[in-house]
Every structure is written in structure tokens, then in C-alpha cells.
Short mmCIF file of C-alpha atoms in Angstrom, two decimals:
data_model
loop_
_atom_site.label_atom_id
_atom_site.label_comp_id
_atom_site.label_asym_id
_atom_site.label_seq_id
_atom_site.Cartn_x
_atom_site.Cartn_y
_atom_site.Cartn_z
CA MET R 1 -21.55 -7.86 0.74
CA ALA R 2 -18.64 -7.96 3.23
CA GLN R 3 -16.79 -4.80 3.42
CA SER R 4 -13.09 -4.89 2.78
CA LYS R 5 -10.28 -4.79 5.16
CA MET R 6 -9.07 -1.31 6.17
CA ASN R 7 -5.39 -2.23 5.98
CA THR R 8 -4.67 0.90 8.12
CA PHE R 9 -1.84 -0.40 10.02
CA THR R 10 1.32 -2.23 9.46
CA GLN R 11 1.75 -2.82 13.23
CA ILE R 12 -0.58 -2.41 16.18
CA VAL R 13 1.47 -1.60 19.29
CA ARG R 14 -1.45 -1.03 21.89
CA ALA R 15 -4.73 -2.65 20.64
CA ASP R 16 -6.31 -1.96 24.16
CA LEU R 17 -5.90 1.88 23.48
CA LEU R 18 -7.20 1.92 19.84
CA GLY R 19 -10.42 4.00 19.69
CA LYS R 20 -10.07 5.33 23.19
CA THR R 21 -10.40 8.97 24.19
CA PRO R 22 -7.51 10.98 25.64
CA PHE R 23 -6.63 9.80 29.18
CA ASP R 24 -5.02 11.96 32.02
CA GLY R 25 -4.74 14.72 29.46
CA ASN R 26 -2.50 12.62 27.07
CA MET R 27 -3.27 11.52 23.64
CA THR R 28 -2.89 8.34 21.52
CA PHE R 29 -1.25 8.52 18.24
CA ALA R 30 -0.14 6.55 15.02
CA VAL R 31 3.16 7.04 13.15
CA LYS R 32 3.59 6.66 9.62
CA ALA R 33 5.49 3.54 8.66
CA ASN R 34 8.59 5.33 7.23
CA THR R 35 9.40 7.16 10.44
CA GLY R 36 11.76 5.73 13.23
CA CYS R 37 9.79 5.44 16.51
CA GLY R 38 11.12 2.45 18.35
CA TYR R 39 8.69 0.08 16.41
CA GLN R 40 8.59 -1.20 12.99
CA ALA R 41 9.53 1.28 10.15
CA SER R 42 9.24 -0.74 6.97
CA ALA R 43 8.13 2.15 4.71
CA ALA R 44 5.54 -0.49 3.62
CA THR R 45 8.15 -2.26 1.48
CA PRO R 46 8.78 -5.85 1.60
CA SER R 47 12.37 -5.85 2.37
CA LEU R 48 12.16 -3.91 5.54
CA ARG R 49 9.27 -5.92 6.96
CA ASP R 50 9.68 -6.02 10.82
CA TRP R 51 12.76 -3.73 10.74
CA VAL R 52 13.33 -1.25 13.59
CA PRO R 53 15.66 1.61 12.61
CA LYS R 54 18.60 2.28 15.03
CA ASN R 55 17.29 5.69 16.04
CA GLN R 56 14.11 7.37 17.00
CA SER R 57 12.79 10.50 15.14
CA PRO R 58 13.36 13.60 17.52
CA ILE R 59 9.72 14.50 16.68
CA VAL R 60 8.37 11.24 17.70
CA ARG R 61 10.71 11.36 20.86
CA SER R 62 9.35 15.05 21.79
CA LEU R 63 5.59 13.65 21.73
CA VAL R 64 6.45 10.54 23.79
CA ASP R 65 8.31 12.79 26.25
CA SER R 66 5.19 15.10 26.51
CA GLY R 67 3.14 12.02 27.56
CA HIS R 68 1.48 10.85 24.40
CA THR R 69 1.32 7.28 23.58
CA ILE R 70 2.11 5.43 20.18
CA VAL R 71 -0.52 2.69 19.51
CA ALA R 72 0.00 1.82 16.00
CA ILE R 73 2.23 2.07 12.92
CA ALA R 74 0.35 3.56 9.85
CA ASN R 75 0.32 1.83 6.37
CA MET R 76 1.28 4.11 3.58
CA HIS R 77 2.09 3.94 -0.33
CA GLU R 78 5.26 1.95 -0.63
CA LEU R 79 8.37 4.20 0.00
CA ALA R 80 6.04 7.11 0.12
CA PHE R 81 6.21 7.26 -3.75
CA GLY R 82 2.50 7.59 -4.62
CA ILE R 83 -0.89 9.38 -3.58
CA THR R 84 -3.30 6.40 -3.62
CA SER R 85 -1.76 4.27 -0.58
CA GLU R 86 -2.69 1.31 -2.56
CA ASN R 87 0.02 -1.35 -1.53
CA PRO R 88 0.47 -4.86 -2.82
CA ALA R 89 2.61 -6.06 -0.02
CA TYR R 90 0.76 -4.47 2.95
CA GLY R 91 -2.94 -4.16 1.47
CA ASP R 92 -4.51 -1.27 0.02
CA VAL R 93 -5.49 1.08 2.51
CA ASP R 94 -9.30 1.62 2.56
CA ASN R 95 -11.03 5.29 2.97
CA PRO R 96 -13.13 5.31 6.16
CA ARG R 97 -15.26 7.84 4.68
CA LYS R 98 -16.07 5.83 1.48
CA SER R 99 -15.27 2.22 1.55
CA GLY R 100 -13.66 0.70 -1.71
CA TYR R 101 -12.14 4.22 -2.42
CA ILE R 102 -8.66 5.48 -1.88
CA PRO R 103 -7.74 7.35 1.16
CA GLY R 104 -4.94 9.41 -0.70
CA GLY R 105 -1.42 9.20 -0.05
CA SER R 106 1.37 8.69 0.69
CA SER R 107 0.27 9.02 4.28
CA GLY R 108 -3.12 7.20 3.65
CA GLY R 109 -2.96 4.96 6.94
CA SER R 110 -2.22 8.08 9.03
CA ALA R 111 -5.31 10.12 7.78
CA ALA R 112 -7.49 6.98 7.74
CA SER R 113 -6.64 6.22 11.39
CA VAL R 114 -7.82 9.64 12.49
CA ALA R 115 -10.75 9.67 10.37
CA MET R 116 -12.10 6.30 11.79
CA ASN R 117 -11.32 7.69 15.32
CA ALA R 118 -8.65 4.97 16.24
CA VAL R 119 -6.21 7.63 17.50
CA SER R 120 -6.37 11.10 18.75
CA PHE R 121 -3.83 12.31 16.20
CA ALA R 122 -1.25 10.81 13.50
CA LEU R 123 2.03 11.67 12.13
CA GLY R 124 2.72 11.59 8.36
CA THR R 125 5.07 12.92 5.96
CA ASP R 126 4.78 15.32 3.18
CA THR R 127 7.07 15.48 0.06
CA GLY R 128 4.63 16.85 -2.54
CA GLY R 129 1.24 16.41 -0.81
CA SER R 130 1.40 13.47 1.11
CA MET R 131 -0.24 15.03 4.35
CA ARG R 132 -2.77 17.33 2.57
CA ILE R 133 -4.10 14.92 -0.09
CA PRO R 134 -5.11 12.17 2.35
CA ALA R 135 -6.38 14.80 4.75
CA ALA R 136 -8.78 16.25 1.91
CA LEU R 137 -9.91 12.63 0.79
CA CYS R 138 -10.60 11.41 4.29
CA GLY R 139 -12.05 14.50 5.68
CA VAL R 140 -9.62 15.41 8.52
CA VAL R 141 -7.10 18.24 9.09
CA GLY R 142 -3.63 17.82 7.53
CA TYR R 143 -0.77 20.35 8.50
CA ARG R 144 2.47 20.54 6.55
CA PRO R 145 4.99 22.68 8.35
CA THR R 146 7.27 25.08 6.80
CA THR R 147 10.11 23.04 5.46
CA GLY R 148 12.86 22.51 8.03
CA LEU R 149 10.80 23.60 11.17
CA TYR R 150 10.36 19.88 12.04
CA ASP R 151 13.37 17.59 12.27
CA ALA R 152 12.85 15.07 9.48
CA SER R 153 15.85 12.90 10.25
CA VAL R 154 15.19 9.26 10.98
CA VAL R 155 12.44 9.15 8.09
CA CYS R 156 13.14 7.08 5.05
CA PRO R 157 13.79 9.99 2.65
CA LEU R 158 12.45 11.06 -0.88
CA SER R 159 13.84 14.58 -0.91
CA SER R 160 16.16 16.76 1.20
CA THR R 161 14.52 19.75 -0.73
CA THR R 162 10.91 19.20 0.32
CA ASP R 163 10.47 16.36 2.92
CA THR R 164 8.80 17.13 6.27
CA ILE R 165 6.92 15.38 9.09
CA GLY R 166 3.39 16.51 9.62
CA ILE R 167 0.35 16.21 11.77
CA PHE R 168 -3.13 14.79 11.20
CA ALA R 169 -5.98 15.37 13.66
CA HIS R 170 -9.92 16.08 13.62
CA ARG R 171 -9.66 19.67 14.80
CA VAL R 172 -7.01 22.31 14.38
CA ASP R 173 -6.93 22.80 18.34
CA THR R 174 -5.45 19.35 18.46
CA VAL R 175 -2.92 20.20 15.88
CA GLN R 176 -2.02 23.12 17.84
CA ARG R 177 -1.52 21.14 20.99
CA VAL R 178 0.75 18.65 19.16
CA HIS R 179 2.61 21.54 17.46
CA LYS R 180 3.41 23.00 20.83
CA CYS R 181 4.98 19.87 21.91
CA ILE R 182 7.44 20.15 19.05
CA VAL R 183 7.76 24.06 19.03
CA HIS R 184 7.83 24.97 22.61
CA SER R 185 7.77 28.64 21.97
CA TYR R 186 4.44 28.42 20.19
CA SER R 187 1.12 29.77 22.02
CA PRO R 188 -2.13 29.48 20.47
CA GLU R 189 -4.03 32.84 20.17
CA PRO R 190 -7.51 33.54 18.96
CA LEU R 191 -7.89 35.14 15.72
CA ARG R 192 -10.78 36.97 14.16
CA LEU R 193 -11.58 36.56 10.41
CA HIS R 194 -12.68 40.30 10.04
CA GLY R 195 -10.08 41.86 7.99
CA VAL R 196 -7.88 38.85 7.21
CA ARG R 197 -6.75 39.04 3.61
CA LEU R 198 -6.91 35.80 1.68
CA GLY R 199 -5.65 35.42 -1.88
CA VAL R 200 -7.76 33.56 -4.40
CA PRO R 201 -5.42 32.46 -7.13
CA ARG R 202 -8.04 31.14 -9.38
CA ARG R 203 -5.92 30.73 -12.76
CA TYR R 204 -3.76 27.73 -11.52
CA TYR R 205 -5.56 26.51 -8.19
CA TYR R 206 -9.16 26.66 -9.49
CA ASN R 207 -8.92 25.58 -13.00
CA PRO R 208 -9.63 22.86 -13.96
CA LEU R 209 -11.85 21.93 -10.94
CA ASP R 210 -14.26 19.01 -10.46
CA SER R 211 -17.70 20.25 -10.46
CA GLU R 212 -18.61 18.94 -6.99
CA VAL R 213 -15.25 20.24 -5.48
CA SER R 214 -15.91 23.45 -7.06
CA ARG R 215 -19.54 23.66 -5.47
CA VAL R 216 -18.16 22.98 -1.96
CA THR R 217 -15.10 25.18 -2.24
CA GLU R 218 -17.24 28.12 -3.45
CA ALA R 219 -19.72 27.61 -0.60
CA ALA R 220 -16.63 27.49 1.90
CA LEU R 221 -15.27 30.94 0.20
CA GLN R 222 -18.71 32.40 0.70
CA SER R 223 -18.70 31.56 4.42
CA LEU R 224 -15.30 33.00 5.03
CA LYS R 225 -16.40 36.19 3.26
CA SER R 226 -19.74 36.44 5.29
CA ASN R 227 -17.58 36.12 8.45
CA GLY R 228 -15.59 38.97 7.52
CA ALA R 229 -12.49 37.64 5.44
CA GLU R 230 -11.52 39.81 2.65
CA LEU R 231 -10.89 37.55 -0.45
CA VAL R 232 -8.62 39.06 -3.09
CA ASP R 233 -8.85 37.42 -6.55
CA VAL R 234 -5.14 37.65 -7.66
CA ASP R 235 -3.30 35.05 -9.63
CA PHE R 236 0.24 33.96 -9.82
CA PRO R 237 2.30 34.85 -12.95
CA LEU R 238 1.62 32.60 -16.01
CA GLU R 239 5.19 31.41 -15.73
CA PHE R 240 4.34 29.77 -12.43
CA ALA R 241 2.58 26.68 -14.14
CA ASP R 242 5.07 26.16 -16.75
CA LYS R 243 6.21 22.40 -16.45
CA ILE R 244 6.08 23.01 -12.63
CA LEU R 245 5.18 19.23 -11.89
CA ASP R 246 7.71 17.79 -14.29
CA ASP R 247 10.45 19.68 -12.72
CA PHE R 248 9.20 18.81 -9.21
CA PHE R 249 9.20 14.97 -10.04
CA ASP R 250 12.73 15.22 -11.66
CA LEU R 251 13.92 16.90 -8.26
CA ILE R 252 12.80 14.24 -5.76
CA THR R 253 13.40 11.26 -8.07
CA TYR R 254 17.16 12.41 -8.35
CA GLU R 255 17.33 12.92 -4.60
CA CYS R 256 15.82 9.69 -3.29
CA TYR R 257 17.96 7.47 -5.42
CA ARG R 258 21.11 9.20 -3.33
CA LEU R 259 19.23 9.69 0.11
CA ILE R 260 17.70 6.19 0.49
CA PRO R 261 20.97 4.22 0.35
CA LYS R 262 22.62 6.55 2.92
CA TYR R 263 19.55 6.35 5.26
CA LEU R 264 19.59 2.55 5.15
CA LYS R 265 23.30 2.44 6.00
CA GLU R 266 22.94 5.03 8.84
CA GLN R 267 20.05 3.17 10.50
CA ASN R 268 21.64 -0.25 10.04
CA ALA R 269 19.04 -1.62 7.62
CA PRO R 270 19.13 -5.48 7.10
CA VAL R 271 19.24 -4.78 3.33
CA SER R 272 21.33 -2.75 0.74
CA PHE R 273 19.67 -0.24 -1.57
CA ASP R 274 19.99 -2.84 -4.49
CA GLU R 275 18.27 -5.53 -2.33
CA LEU R 276 15.54 -3.16 -1.34
CA CYS R 277 14.95 -2.29 -4.95
CA GLN R 278 14.72 -5.94 -6.05
CA GLN R 279 12.05 -6.47 -3.61
CA ILE R 280 9.81 -3.55 -4.18
CA GLY R 281 6.19 -4.80 -4.48
CA ASP R 282 4.70 -2.11 -6.47
CA PRO R 283 5.68 -2.11 -10.10
CA THR R 284 5.37 1.55 -10.66
CA VAL R 285 7.12 2.53 -7.51
CA LYS R 286 9.86 0.04 -8.58
CA GLU R 287 10.33 1.33 -12.18
CA ILE R 288 10.59 4.98 -10.95
CA ILE R 289 13.25 4.43 -8.19
CA THR R 290 15.32 1.75 -10.25
CA THR R 291 15.44 4.27 -13.26
CA ALA R 292 16.12 7.32 -11.17
CA ASP R 293 19.66 7.58 -12.22
CA LYS R 294 18.46 8.49 -15.55
CA ILE R 295 17.79 12.03 -14.29
CA SER R 296 20.90 13.92 -15.29
CA ASP R 297 22.83 16.49 -13.10
CA GLU R 298 21.74 19.15 -15.62
CA GLN R 299 18.07 18.18 -15.25
CA TYR R 300 18.59 18.27 -11.26
CA GLN R 301 20.35 21.62 -11.46
CA TYR R 302 17.47 23.04 -13.50
CA ALA R 303 14.85 21.70 -11.13
CA GLN R 304 16.70 23.33 -8.31
CA GLN R 305 16.78 26.72 -10.15
CA ARG R 306 12.96 26.28 -10.53
CA VAL R 307 12.49 25.68 -6.88
CA GLU R 308 14.32 28.93 -6.22
CA ARG R 309 12.20 30.74 -8.51
CA ILE R 310 8.97 29.20 -7.17
CA ARG R 311 10.05 30.40 -3.61
CA ARG R 312 10.46 33.82 -5.08
CA LEU R 313 7.31 33.86 -6.64
CA PHE R 314 5.59 32.74 -3.50
CA ASP R 315 7.26 35.43 -1.45
CA ASP R 316 6.42 38.20 -4.04
CA TYR R 317 2.79 36.85 -4.19
CA PHE R 318 2.20 37.26 -0.37
CA ARG R 319 4.20 40.64 -0.13
CA THR R 320 3.05 42.27 -3.07
CA ASN R 321 -0.68 41.61 -2.37
CA LYS R 322 -0.33 42.11 1.41
CA LEU R 323 -1.99 38.79 2.14
CA ASP R 324 -2.18 36.98 5.16
CA ALA R 325 -2.63 33.59 3.31
CA PHE R 326 -4.22 32.23 0.24
CA VAL R 327 -6.96 29.68 -0.07
CA ALA R 328 -7.73 27.01 -2.70
CA PRO R 329 -9.16 23.60 -2.90
CA THR R 330 -6.63 21.20 -1.64
CA THR R 331 -7.26 18.73 -4.53
CA ILE R 332 -8.81 19.33 -8.07
CA LEU R 333 -10.92 16.04 -7.56
CA PRO R 334 -12.52 13.87 -4.86
CA THR R 335 -11.47 10.32 -3.82
CA LEU R 336 -11.62 7.62 -6.66
CA LYS R 337 -12.76 3.97 -6.49
CA ARG R 338 -10.04 1.34 -5.99
CA PRO R 339 -8.06 0.28 -7.97
CA SER R 340 -7.28 3.88 -9.17
CA PRO R 341 -7.02 4.45 -12.55
CA GLU R 342 -3.66 5.36 -14.42
CA ASN R 343 -5.27 8.51 -15.95
CA VAL R 344 -8.19 10.80 -14.92
CA GLN R 345 -10.31 13.39 -16.67
CA VAL R 346 -11.13 16.73 -14.98
CA CYS R 347 -13.45 19.15 -16.92
CA GLY R 348 -12.21 17.53 -20.13
CA GLN R 349 -8.67 17.75 -19.42
CA GLU R 350 -6.73 14.34 -18.91
CA PHE R 351 -3.93 14.00 -16.25
CA SER R 352 -2.03 11.10 -14.85
CA THR R 353 -3.77 10.42 -11.58
CA ILE R 354 -0.59 11.37 -9.46
CA TYR R 355 -0.37 14.62 -11.50
CA ALA R 356 -3.97 15.47 -10.89
CA PHE R 357 -3.72 14.91 -7.04
CA VAL R 358 -0.39 16.80 -6.68
CA HIS R 359 -1.62 19.65 -9.02
CA ASN R 360 -2.56 21.94 -5.91
CA THR R 361 -0.01 20.73 -3.43
CA ALA R 362 3.28 20.14 -4.97
CA PRO R 363 4.03 24.13 -5.65
CA GLN R 364 3.70 24.70 -1.90
CA ALA R 365 6.15 21.93 -1.23
CA SER R 366 8.67 23.47 -3.69
CA ALA R 367 8.22 26.81 -1.94
CA GLY R 368 8.69 25.31 1.37
CA VAL R 369 5.84 27.30 2.78
CA PRO R 370 3.47 26.09 5.75
CA CYS R 371 0.11 24.90 4.70
CA ILE R 372 -3.03 23.13 6.17
CA SER R 373 -5.84 21.20 4.64
CA LEU R 374 -9.29 21.55 6.28
CA PRO R 375 -12.55 19.51 5.65
CA SER R 376 -14.85 21.90 3.82
CA GLY R 377 -17.75 19.61 3.25
CA LEU R 378 -19.03 16.61 1.21
CA THR R 379 -19.87 15.80 -2.42
CA SER R 380 -23.45 14.80 -3.22
CA ASP R 381 -22.29 11.14 -3.11
CA GLY R 382 -20.52 11.62 0.44
CA ARG R 383 -16.69 12.13 -0.66
CA PRO R 384 -14.87 14.63 1.45
CA VAL R 385 -13.42 17.81 0.10
CA GLY R 386 -10.52 19.73 1.49
CA LEU R 387 -9.74 23.46 1.64
CA GLU R 388 -6.11 24.45 1.85
CA LEU R 389 -4.84 27.52 3.57
CA VAL R 390 -1.21 28.35 2.47
CA ALA R 391 0.76 31.10 4.35
CA PRO R 392 4.12 32.75 3.86
CA LYS R 393 7.26 30.92 4.99
CA ALA R 394 7.83 30.64 8.70
CA MET R 395 4.45 32.03 9.44
CA ASP R 396 3.37 28.60 10.97
CA SER R 397 1.93 30.43 14.15
CA LYS R 398 -0.33 32.60 12.38
CA LEU R 399 -1.31 29.80 10.04
CA LEU R 400 -2.34 27.55 12.67
CA ASN R 401 -4.29 30.42 14.53
CA LEU R 402 -5.94 31.35 11.28
CA ALA R 403 -6.70 27.76 10.51
CA ALA R 404 -8.66 27.32 13.81
CA ALA R 405 -10.94 30.45 13.08
CA VAL R 406 -11.47 29.11 9.55
CA GLN R 407 -12.42 25.60 10.72
CA ALA R 408 -15.00 27.22 13.08
CA VAL R 409 -17.01 28.76 10.04
CA LEU R 410 -16.89 25.49 7.86
CA PRO R 411 -19.40 22.62 8.16
CA SER R 412 -18.40 19.86 10.55
CA LEU R 413 -18.20 16.56 8.94
CA PRO R 414 -20.22 13.59 10.69
CA GLN R 415 -17.92 11.71 13.12
CA LEU R 416 -17.31 8.20 12.33
CA SER R 417 -17.13 5.42 15.38
CA PHE R 418 -14.13 3.41 15.63
CA ASP R 419 -16.55 0.34 16.74
CA ASP R 420 -17.69 0.22 12.97
CA PHE R 421 -14.04 -0.71 11.96
CA LYS R 422 -12.31 -2.54 14.79
CA ASP R 423 -13.20 -5.72 13.11
CA ARG R 424 -11.90 -4.87 9.73
CA LEU R 425 -8.47 -3.88 10.82
#
């Protein structure tokens, strides 16, 4: 039976460089389709097909000025409002590690482009998990910086509170190299795991947990402990989990309804916000965005208050327990077959699919802290599992140095060959 199309890209800029190793010390990369980069930035929605925004993202400009080359624009969940990267207008992105399964989202094409070795690294964006979820599901590294560290202008927005650009790569050292092009003061430093204090917040982040994700994660924790890391079982307060996801979605829905029209106008888009909404291809995305005005000012203000509370809880958690970071499974379940179901069961508990996948990623986005998902192994049927490291706010340098040390003691996943995918693009 013929395998499905990958649908990884919305535009290929340099087909001759896809799958090529770095040349002259420089690397190739893909840019998520919601980011202005001098090429199409459709946000994978029909009304913006072929549109090139007026400006270029400062992050993209820094990378190009450093000698790296854009070779493709990566497909994504439409308007970044979803976690599967199933897209009726541009095609469902396939998972290179498990054909016929979702790659995660919303930055699914970016993660897939790295997983299949089409590019050296890729840029994505993360509002509530859109870097880390696809990194986990595709078996690559996905880094979300402290909110505000990377300039998120010239990105089709969802949330002024939580949006950020992030980096996908196979290895942390590649992420470190790209990060230095953006944050010039950063200098990678070797770090030993001996004596590093890592929190293990089991009550929220490890419960519920798919049995295979649990098996792989516990093996990773044992490896960290065997290599000298001090694992500290300590939980967040019970109030942490109370309606945390409901409040998060109220926040971003309220903000995107106000931010997207402004972005379209500033970047000389060919359509108005109303016209964009009329042509949205994904029925669920269309319903969310066109009914976003139902989120009241009072609901939004309450959600913002909750964000401030979550930020204080994170600060207290790290400081009180003297932690360098905490560690948790990136997602509570592995990738799912396409088409993805509306709801899933995890250890007998039913979740909407989107809530299940953002369960372990959205709180960090609200807190604005830096985090990185690392491949930690495979389920018995070959689906990748991610391990997330989360550090205190603005401790990105230490997080990246720590992540390099952690990746060195985790199992390496088998590398894929781009030749196996080039005829399915």
C-alpha cells in the first residue's frame, strides 16, 4: 500500500538543498508558515495562500545574516490553533517516525522537517505547547525560550501573553548554535549532572500518564539519577491544577480575536479579518475564532490574574525547593492515528484531544518560563516519547547547558534518511 504524502511544506524555496548536510559551516532551515521571512507566510489558511508579509521576522533576519539558508516554509495547524497539524486546506502533515499518525502541532511541519532530515533545524512557534508537543511526537528537540527573549513580531499572533518563536533540531548543540545567533551574549558551557537538583512534580505532570509514556519516562529518570542528578519528588500546590487549561484557552481566544486583525493590517494582508474568517478551512478553528468575541472582559481579566498566580507559583516552586529545573514527560500520551479523535482516554480518564496534549505544556507557557523537550525513547510500537526540562524564568543559558548534559545520557533514536521521504513531499 502506498504511503501518504508528507505535506511537510507549504512552499519549497531551495529544493536542491533539502536533505543536504551543512555547507561551509552554515546550516539549512525551515520556517513555520505563520512567520514573515520573505517568502509565503499563509499561516496555512486559504485566504493567505501565496501572501508574503511586508516585513521579515527579526529572528529570521538574524539567522540569514549569520549565513544560514531558508530552504522551505513548513506546514502547520491552521492559524496555529490546534495540536495535530491536520489541515484540510494544505494537507495533513504526516509523522516521519510513524506514518499515518499526527506529528503534533501546531508546528507539525517544522518538527517533521527536522525528523526526516530535510533541514538542519527549523523555526516554530509556541503558544501553549506548539514547539514541545511536535518535538515529543516526532522524536526531536524542541526549545521554547523565556517569553519575550525572542522577538515575536511579524508572526501571525494568537497571544501577546504567551506567544514565542522556538527552535527544532536533532541535538541540543545545534539549538545552542542557533540560539547564539539570536542571543549573541550566550556562550555554551559544559555542565555535569552530578549535584544538579531536578524537581519531579508527580501529582500534576505524571498523573494520568499513558503506560508506555510512563515506562519510557521512568527509565529516563533512572538514567539521570545514575549519572549524578538529584531527583526531588516535590509537587505544586493543589490550586495549581484548578481550571488551569480552561483559563488558558479563554486567554488566548480573547487575545487572538484582537491581535490577528491588527497583524493583517500592519503587514498589508490581501484580506480583512472577516474575509479571513469566512475562508478558514478547519471547521473547529473557524468556530473558535469566529465566536471568540463571546469571551467577556471579566473572563479575560480573571484569566490574566490566573497567569500572574501561575507565574508566582513557578517562582516559588523553584526557589523554595532550590531546584535547577524540573523534569516531566512532555505529553501524557504518544502520537495518535489520523484522523485524530475528538476525545481520548488516558488511564480511564477522558479528555478532549487538545486538552490531553497541552496538559503538560500549557502551564509553562502561562508562566513564561524556558523549557525544552528531548527525545527520551520509543514506545513498544515505535512511537517517540519526549522528556521536558523546565527552568526558572530567564535561565535559558543554564537550561540549554543542562539539556545538552541530559541528552547525552538519554537513548538516541535511530536516524531517518531524507531519501525515504523526498518522493512523498
